[in-house]
PDB file of C-alpha atoms and ligand atoms in Angstrom:
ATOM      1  CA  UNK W   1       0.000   0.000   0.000  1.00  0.00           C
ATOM      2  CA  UNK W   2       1.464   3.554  -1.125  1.00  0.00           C
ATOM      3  CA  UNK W   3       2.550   5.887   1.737  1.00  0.00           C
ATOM      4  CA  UNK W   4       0.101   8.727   1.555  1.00  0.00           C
ATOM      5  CA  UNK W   5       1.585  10.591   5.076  1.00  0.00           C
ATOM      6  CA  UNK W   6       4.608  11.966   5.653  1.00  0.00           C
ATOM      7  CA  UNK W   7       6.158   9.726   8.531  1.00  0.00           C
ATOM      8  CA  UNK W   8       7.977  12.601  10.365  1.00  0.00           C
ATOM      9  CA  UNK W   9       5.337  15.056  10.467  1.00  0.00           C
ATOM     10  CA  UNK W  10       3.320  12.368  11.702  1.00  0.00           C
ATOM     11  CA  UNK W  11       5.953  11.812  14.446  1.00  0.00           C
ATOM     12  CA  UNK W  12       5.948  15.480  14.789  1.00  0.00           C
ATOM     13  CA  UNK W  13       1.971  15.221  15.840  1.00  0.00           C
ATOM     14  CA  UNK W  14       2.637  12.245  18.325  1.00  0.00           C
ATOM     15  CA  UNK W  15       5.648  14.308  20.139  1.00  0.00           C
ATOM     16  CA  UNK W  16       3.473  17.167  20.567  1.00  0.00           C
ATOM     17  CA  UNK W  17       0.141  15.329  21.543  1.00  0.00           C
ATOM     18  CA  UNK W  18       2.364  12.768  24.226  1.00  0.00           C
ATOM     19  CA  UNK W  19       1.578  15.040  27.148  1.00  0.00           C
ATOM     20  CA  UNK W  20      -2.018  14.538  27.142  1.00  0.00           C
ATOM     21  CA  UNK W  21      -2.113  11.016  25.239  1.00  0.00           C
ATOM     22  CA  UNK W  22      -3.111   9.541  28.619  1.00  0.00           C
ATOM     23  CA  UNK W  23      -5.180  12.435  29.986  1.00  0.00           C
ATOM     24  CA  UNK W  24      -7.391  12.111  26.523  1.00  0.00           C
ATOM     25  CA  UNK W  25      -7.411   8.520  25.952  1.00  0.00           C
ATOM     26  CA  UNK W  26      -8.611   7.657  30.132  1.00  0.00           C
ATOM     27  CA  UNK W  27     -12.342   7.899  28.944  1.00  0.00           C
ATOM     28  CA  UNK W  28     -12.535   6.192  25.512  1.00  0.00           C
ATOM     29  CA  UNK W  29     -10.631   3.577  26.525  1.00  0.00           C
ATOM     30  CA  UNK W  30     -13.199   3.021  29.541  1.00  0.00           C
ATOM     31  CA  UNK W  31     -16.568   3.371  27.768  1.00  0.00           C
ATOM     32  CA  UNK W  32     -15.196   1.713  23.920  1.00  0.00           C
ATOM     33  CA  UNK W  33     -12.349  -0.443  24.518  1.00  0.00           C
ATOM     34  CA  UNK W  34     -13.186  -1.998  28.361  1.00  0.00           C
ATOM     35  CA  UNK W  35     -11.071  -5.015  29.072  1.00  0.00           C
ATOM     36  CA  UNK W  36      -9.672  -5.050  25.885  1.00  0.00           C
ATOM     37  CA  UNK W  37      -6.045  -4.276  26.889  1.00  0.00           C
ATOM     38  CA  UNK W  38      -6.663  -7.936  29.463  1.00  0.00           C
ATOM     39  CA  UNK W  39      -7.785  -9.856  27.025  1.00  0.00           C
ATOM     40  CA  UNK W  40      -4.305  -8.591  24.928  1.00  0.00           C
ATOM     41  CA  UNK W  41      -1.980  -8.919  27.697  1.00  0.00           C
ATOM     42  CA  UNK W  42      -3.276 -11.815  29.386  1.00  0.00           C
ATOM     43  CA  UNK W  43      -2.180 -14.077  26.394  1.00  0.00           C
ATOM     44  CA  UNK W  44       1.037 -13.044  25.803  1.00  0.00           C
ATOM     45  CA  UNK W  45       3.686 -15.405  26.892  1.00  0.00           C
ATOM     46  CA  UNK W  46       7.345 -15.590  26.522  1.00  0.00           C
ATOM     47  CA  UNK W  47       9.577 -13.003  24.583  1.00  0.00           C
ATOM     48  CA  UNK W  48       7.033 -10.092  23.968  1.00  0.00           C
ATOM     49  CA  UNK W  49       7.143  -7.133  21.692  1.00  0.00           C
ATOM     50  CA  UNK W  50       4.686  -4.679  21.791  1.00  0.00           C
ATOM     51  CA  UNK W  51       4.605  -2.275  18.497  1.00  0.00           C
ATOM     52  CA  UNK W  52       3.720   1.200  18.770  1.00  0.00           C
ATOM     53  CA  UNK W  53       3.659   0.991  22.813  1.00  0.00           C
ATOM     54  CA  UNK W  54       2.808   4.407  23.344  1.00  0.00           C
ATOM     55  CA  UNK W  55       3.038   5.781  26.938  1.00  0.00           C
ATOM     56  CA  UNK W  56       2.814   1.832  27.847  1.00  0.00           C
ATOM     57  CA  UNK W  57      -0.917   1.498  28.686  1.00  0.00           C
ATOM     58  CA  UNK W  58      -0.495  -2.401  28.446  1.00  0.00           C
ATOM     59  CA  UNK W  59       2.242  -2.229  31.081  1.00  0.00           C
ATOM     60  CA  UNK W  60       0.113  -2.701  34.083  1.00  0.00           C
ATOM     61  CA  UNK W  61      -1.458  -5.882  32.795  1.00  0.00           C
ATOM     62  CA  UNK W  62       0.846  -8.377  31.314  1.00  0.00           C
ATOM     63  CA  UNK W  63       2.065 -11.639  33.088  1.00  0.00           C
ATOM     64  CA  UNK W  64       4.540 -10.484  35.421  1.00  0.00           C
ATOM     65  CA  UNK W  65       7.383 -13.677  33.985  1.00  0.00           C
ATOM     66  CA  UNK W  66       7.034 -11.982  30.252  1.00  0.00           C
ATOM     67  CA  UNK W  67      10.483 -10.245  28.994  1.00  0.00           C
ATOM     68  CA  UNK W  68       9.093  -7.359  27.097  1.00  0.00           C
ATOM     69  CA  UNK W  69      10.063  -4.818  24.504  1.00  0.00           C
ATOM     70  CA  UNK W  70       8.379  -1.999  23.128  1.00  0.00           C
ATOM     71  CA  UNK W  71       9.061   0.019  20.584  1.00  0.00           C
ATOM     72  CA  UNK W  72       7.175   3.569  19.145  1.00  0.00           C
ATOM     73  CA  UNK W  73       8.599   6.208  16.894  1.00  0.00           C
ATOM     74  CA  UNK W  74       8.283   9.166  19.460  1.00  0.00           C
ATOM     75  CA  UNK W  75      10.438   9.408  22.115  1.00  0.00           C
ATOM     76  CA  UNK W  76       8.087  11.991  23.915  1.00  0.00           C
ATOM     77  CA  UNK W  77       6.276   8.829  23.983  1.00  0.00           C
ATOM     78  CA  UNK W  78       8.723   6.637  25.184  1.00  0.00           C
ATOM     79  CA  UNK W  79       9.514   8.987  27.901  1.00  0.00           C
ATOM     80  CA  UNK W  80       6.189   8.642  29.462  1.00  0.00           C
ATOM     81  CA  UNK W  81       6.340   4.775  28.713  1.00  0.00           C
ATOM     82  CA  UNK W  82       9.282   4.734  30.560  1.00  0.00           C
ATOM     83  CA  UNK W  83       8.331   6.382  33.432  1.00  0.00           C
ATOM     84  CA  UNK W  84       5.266   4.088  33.805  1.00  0.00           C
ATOM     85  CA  UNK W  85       7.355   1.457  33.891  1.00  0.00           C
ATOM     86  CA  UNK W  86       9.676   2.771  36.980  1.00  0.00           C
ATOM     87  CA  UNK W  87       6.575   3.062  38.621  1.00  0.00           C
ATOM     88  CA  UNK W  88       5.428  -0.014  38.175  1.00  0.00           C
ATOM     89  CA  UNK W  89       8.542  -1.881  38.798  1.00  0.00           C
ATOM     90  CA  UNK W  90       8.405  -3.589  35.602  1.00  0.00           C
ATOM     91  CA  UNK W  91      11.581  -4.536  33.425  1.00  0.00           C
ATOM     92  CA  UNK W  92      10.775  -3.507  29.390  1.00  0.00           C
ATOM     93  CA  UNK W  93      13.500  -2.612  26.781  1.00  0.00           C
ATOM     94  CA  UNK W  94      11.903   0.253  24.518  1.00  0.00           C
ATOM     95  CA  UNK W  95      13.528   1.449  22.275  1.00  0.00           C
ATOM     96  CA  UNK W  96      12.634   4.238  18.993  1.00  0.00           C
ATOM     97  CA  UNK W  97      11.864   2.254  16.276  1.00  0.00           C
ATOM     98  CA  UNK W  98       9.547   2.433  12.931  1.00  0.00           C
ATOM     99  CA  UNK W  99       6.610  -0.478  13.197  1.00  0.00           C
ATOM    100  CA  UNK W 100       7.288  -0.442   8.980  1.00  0.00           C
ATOM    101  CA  UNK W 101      10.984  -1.433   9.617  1.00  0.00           C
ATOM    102  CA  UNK W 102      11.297  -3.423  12.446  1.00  0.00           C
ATOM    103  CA  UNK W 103      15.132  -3.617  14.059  1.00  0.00           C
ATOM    104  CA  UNK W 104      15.385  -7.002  14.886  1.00  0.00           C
ATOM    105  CA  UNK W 105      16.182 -10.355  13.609  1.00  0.00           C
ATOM    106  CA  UNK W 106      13.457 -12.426  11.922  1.00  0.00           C
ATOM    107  CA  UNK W 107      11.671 -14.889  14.915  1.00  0.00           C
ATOM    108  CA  UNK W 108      13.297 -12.993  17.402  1.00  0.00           C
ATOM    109  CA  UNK W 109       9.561 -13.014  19.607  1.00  0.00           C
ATOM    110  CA  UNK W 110       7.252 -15.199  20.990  1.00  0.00           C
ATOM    111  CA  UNK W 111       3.992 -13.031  20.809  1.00  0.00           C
ATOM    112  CA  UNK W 112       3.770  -9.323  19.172  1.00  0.00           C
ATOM    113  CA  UNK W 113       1.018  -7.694  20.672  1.00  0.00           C
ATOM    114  CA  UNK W 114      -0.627  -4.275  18.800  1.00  0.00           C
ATOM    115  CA  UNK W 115      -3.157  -1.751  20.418  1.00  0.00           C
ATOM    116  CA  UNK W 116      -4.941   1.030  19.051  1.00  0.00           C
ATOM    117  CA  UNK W 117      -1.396   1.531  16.717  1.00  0.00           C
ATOM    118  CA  UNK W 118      -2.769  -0.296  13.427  1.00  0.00           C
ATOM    119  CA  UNK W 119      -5.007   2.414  13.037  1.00  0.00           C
ATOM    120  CA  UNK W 120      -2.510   4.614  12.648  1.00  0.00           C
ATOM    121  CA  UNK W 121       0.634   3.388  11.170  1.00  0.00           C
ATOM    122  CA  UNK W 122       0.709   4.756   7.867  1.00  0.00           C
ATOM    123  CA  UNK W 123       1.535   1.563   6.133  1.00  0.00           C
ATOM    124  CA  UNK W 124      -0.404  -0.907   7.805  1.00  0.00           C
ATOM    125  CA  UNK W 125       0.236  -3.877   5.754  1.00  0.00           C
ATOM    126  CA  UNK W 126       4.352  -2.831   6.453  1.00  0.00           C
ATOM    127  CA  UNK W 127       3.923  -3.333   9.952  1.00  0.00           C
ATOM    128  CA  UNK W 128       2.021  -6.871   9.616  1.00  0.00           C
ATOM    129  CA  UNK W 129       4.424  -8.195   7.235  1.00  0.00           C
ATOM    130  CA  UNK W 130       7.119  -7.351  10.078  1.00  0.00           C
ATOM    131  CA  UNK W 131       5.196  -8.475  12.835  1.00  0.00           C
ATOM    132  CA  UNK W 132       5.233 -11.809  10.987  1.00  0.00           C
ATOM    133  CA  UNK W 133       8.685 -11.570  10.070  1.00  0.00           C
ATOM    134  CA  UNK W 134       9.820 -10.689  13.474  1.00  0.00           C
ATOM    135  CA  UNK W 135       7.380 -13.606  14.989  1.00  0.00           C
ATOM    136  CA  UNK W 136       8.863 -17.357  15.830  1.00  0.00           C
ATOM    137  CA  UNK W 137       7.049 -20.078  14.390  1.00  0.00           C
ATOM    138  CA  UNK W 138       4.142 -20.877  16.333  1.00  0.00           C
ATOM    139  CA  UNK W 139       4.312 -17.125  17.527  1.00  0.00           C
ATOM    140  CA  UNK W 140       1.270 -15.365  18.827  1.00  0.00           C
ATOM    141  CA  UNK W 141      -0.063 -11.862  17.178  1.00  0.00           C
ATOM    142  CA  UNK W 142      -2.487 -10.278  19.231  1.00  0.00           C
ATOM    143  CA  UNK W 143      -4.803  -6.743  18.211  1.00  0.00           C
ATOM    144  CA  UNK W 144      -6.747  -4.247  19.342  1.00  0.00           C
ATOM    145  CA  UNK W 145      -8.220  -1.942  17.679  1.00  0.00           C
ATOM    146  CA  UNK W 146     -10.710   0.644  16.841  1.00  0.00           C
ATOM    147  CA  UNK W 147     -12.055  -0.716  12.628  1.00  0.00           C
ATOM    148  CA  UNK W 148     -14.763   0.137  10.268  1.00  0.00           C
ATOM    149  CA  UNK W 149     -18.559  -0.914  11.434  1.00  0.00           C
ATOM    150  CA  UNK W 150     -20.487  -3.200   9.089  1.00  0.00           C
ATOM    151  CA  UNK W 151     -23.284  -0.432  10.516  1.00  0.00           C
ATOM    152  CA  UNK W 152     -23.737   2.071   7.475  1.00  0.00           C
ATOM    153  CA  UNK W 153     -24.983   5.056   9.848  1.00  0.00           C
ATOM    154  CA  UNK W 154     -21.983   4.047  12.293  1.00  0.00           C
ATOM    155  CA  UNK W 155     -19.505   3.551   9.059  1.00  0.00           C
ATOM    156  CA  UNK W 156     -20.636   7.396   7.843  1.00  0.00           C
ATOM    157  CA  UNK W 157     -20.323   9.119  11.347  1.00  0.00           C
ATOM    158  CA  UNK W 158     -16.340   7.443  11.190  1.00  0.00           C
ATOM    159  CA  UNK W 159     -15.641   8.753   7.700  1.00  0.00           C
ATOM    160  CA  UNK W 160     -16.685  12.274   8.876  1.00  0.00           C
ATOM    161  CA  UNK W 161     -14.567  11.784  11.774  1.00  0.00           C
ATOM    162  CA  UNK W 162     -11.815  10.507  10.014  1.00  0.00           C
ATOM    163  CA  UNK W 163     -11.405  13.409   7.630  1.00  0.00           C
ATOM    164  CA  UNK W 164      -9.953  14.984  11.054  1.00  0.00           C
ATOM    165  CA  UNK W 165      -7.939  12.609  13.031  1.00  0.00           C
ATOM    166  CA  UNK W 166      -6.138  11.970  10.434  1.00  0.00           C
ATOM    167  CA  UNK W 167      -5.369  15.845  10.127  1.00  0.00           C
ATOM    168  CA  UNK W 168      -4.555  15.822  13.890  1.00  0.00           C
ATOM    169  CA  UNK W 169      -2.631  12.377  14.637  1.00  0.00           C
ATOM    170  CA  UNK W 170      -3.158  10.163  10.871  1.00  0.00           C
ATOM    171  CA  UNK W 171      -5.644   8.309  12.886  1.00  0.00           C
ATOM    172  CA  UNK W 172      -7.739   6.001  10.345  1.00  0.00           C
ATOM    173  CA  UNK W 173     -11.003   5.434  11.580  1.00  0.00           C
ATOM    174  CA  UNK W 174     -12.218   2.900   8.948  1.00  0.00           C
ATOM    175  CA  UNK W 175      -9.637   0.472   8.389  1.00  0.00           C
ATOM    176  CA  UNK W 176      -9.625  -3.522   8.464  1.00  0.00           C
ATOM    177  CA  UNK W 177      -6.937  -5.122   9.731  1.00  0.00           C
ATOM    178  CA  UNK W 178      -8.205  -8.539   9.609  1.00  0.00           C
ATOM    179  CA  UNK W 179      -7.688  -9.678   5.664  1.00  0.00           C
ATOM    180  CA  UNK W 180      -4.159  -7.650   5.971  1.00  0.00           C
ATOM    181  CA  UNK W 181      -3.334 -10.179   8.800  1.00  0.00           C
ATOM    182  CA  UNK W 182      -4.988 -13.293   7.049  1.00  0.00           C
ATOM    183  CA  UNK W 183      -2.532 -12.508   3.668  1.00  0.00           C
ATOM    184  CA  UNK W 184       0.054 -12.021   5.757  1.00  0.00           C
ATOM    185  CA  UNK W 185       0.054 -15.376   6.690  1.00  0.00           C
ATOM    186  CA  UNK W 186      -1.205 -15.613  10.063  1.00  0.00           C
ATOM    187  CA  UNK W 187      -4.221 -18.221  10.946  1.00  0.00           C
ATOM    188  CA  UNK W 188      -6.887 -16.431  12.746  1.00  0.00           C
ATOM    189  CA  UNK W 189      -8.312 -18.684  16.095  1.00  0.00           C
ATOM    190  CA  UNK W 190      -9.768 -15.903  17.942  1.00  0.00           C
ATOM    191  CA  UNK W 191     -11.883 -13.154  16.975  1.00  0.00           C
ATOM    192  CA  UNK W 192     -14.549 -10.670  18.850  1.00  0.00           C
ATOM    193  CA  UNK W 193     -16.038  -7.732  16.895  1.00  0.00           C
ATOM    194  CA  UNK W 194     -17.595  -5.459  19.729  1.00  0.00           C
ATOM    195  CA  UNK W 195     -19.274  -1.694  20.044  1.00  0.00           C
ATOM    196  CA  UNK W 196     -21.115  -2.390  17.155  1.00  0.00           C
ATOM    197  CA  UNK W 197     -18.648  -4.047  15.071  1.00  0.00           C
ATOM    198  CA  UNK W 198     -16.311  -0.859  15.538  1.00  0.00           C
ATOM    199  CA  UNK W 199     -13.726  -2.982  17.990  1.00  0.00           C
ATOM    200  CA  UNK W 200     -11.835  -5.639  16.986  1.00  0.00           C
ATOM    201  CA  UNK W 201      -9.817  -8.295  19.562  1.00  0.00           C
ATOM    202  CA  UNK W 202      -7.900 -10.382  16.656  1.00  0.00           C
ATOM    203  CA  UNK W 203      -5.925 -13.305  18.218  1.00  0.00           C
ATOM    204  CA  UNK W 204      -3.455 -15.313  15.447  1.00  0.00           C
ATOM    205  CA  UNK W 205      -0.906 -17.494  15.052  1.00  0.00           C
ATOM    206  CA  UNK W 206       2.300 -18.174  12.329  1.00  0.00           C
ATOM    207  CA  UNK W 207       2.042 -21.414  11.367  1.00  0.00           C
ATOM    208  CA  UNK W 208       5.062 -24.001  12.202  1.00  0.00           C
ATOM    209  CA  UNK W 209       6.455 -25.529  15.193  1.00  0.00           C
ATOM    210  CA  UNK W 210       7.490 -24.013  17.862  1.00  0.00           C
ATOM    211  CA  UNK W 211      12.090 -24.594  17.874  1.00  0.00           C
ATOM    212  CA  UNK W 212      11.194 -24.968  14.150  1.00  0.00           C
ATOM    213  CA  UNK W 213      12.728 -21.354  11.973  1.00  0.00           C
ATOM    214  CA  UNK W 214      12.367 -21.841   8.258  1.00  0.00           C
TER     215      UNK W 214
HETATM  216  C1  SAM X   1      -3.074   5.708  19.601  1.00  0.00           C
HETATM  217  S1  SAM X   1      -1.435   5.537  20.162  1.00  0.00           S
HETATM  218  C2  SAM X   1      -1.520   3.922  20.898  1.00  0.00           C
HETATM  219  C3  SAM X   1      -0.499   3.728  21.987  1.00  0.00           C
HETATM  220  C4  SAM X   1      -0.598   2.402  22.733  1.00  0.00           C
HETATM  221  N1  SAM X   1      -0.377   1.276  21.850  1.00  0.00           N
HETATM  222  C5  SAM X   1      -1.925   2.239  23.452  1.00  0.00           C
HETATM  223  O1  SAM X   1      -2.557   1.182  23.328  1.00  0.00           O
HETATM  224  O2  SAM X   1      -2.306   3.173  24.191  1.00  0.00           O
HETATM  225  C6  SAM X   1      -0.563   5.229  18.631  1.00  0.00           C
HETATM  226  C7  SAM X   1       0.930   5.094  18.814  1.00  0.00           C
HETATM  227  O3  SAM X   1       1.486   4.649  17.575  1.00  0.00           O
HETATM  228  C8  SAM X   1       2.738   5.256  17.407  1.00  0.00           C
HETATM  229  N2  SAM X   1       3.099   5.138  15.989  1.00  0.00           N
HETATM  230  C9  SAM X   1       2.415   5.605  14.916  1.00  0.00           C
HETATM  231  N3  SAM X   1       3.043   5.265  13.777  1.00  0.00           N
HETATM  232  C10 SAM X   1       4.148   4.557  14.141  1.00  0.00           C
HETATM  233  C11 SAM X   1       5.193   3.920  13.409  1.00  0.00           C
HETATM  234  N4  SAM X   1       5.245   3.952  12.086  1.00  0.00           N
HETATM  235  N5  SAM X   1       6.151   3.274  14.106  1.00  0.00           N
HETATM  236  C12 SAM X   1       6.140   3.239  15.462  1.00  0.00           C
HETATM  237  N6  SAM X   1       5.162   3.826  16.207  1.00  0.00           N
HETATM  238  C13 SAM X   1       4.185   4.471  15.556  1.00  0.00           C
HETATM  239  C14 SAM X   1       2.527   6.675  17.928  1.00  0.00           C
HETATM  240  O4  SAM X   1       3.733   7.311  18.257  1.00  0.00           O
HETATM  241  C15 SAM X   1       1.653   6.384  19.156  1.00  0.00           C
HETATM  242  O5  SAM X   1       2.449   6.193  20.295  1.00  0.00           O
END
């Protein structure tokens, strides 16, 4: 899929807007995406990366025996990410990286875990081609996200609203993840559509065997 936004003015929007990520986020996340970030964490398992980790809003709930890394493309970001995870006690490498270009060896994770960042990664299908890449056979991909609603009224009220996030942030609000992640490879065994089919939890696996890296 063609780039259509410029990646560093996009990175620009996401350094300014890190101070009140959490502030703004607090509420939506409550009333649209409830338990969604548990039902994420809760299966991750092993080596975990977590693309486009934000100020680390995940942090609180994963199993406390993953070794995690997270990586974003705004250190303002990061910082806050960071400083979450001092308070928390947790151990989590995060580092700057680009979700389109990931900097690490192929099957380097067990699980790669994604919330609310597919919706705005400019080349979506990038960043699931190196999620699998980056994935060990057998590896786990799990997603959150906000996606286009089979509702037609609901679908209209997101394009409208889409014409300005993705001004502000390059926030899609009408995207699909799930075929992107189905030709990437991946085998789909879990799957709940909620909020009137504007939430997706995707769970999905690269084929192989586990110790097996073809
Ligand atoms: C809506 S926030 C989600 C943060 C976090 N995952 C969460 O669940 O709260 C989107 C994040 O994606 C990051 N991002 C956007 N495009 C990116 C890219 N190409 N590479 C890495 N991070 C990116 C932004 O910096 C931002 O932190």
């Amino acid at each position: 899929m063609p780039k259509d936004v410029d990646t560093d003015r996009l990175r620009e929007s996401w350094q300014r807007y890190a101070p009140r990520y959490d502030r703004d986020i607090r509420l939506i996340e409550r009333i649209q995406f409830g338990g969604g970030r548990e039902w994420v964490c809760s299966q991750a398992d092993g080596d975990v990366l977590e693309v486009a980790v934000g100020t680390g809003r995940n942090l609180p709930y994963y199993p406390p025996q993953v070794r995690l890394t997270g990586i974003d493309f705004s250190p303002a970001m990061l910082d806050i990410a960071r400083q979450r995870a001092t308070e928390l006690g947790r151990a989590v490498e995060l580092r700057e990286a680009d979700a389109e270009a990931l900097p690490f060896p192929d099957a380097s994770f067990d699980t790669v875990v994604c919330t609310l960042g597919l919706c705005g990664i400019p080349d979506d299908q990038a960043a699931i081609a190196e999620m699998y890449r980056v994935l060990r056979p057998a590896g786990r991909l799990l997603l959150l996200d906000h996606i286009d609603s089979h509702h037609r009224l609901i679908h209209y009220g997101q394009h409208l609203l889409e014409k300005l996030t993705l001004r502000m942030i390059g926030d899609y609000q009408t995207r699909r993840p799930l075929p992107l992640v189905e030709q990437a490879g991946f085998v789909i065994h879990r799957r709940e559509r909620l909020k009137a089919g504007t939430v997706e939890r995707l769970a999905a696996t690269k084929p192989g065997s586990p110790g097996l890296c073809i």
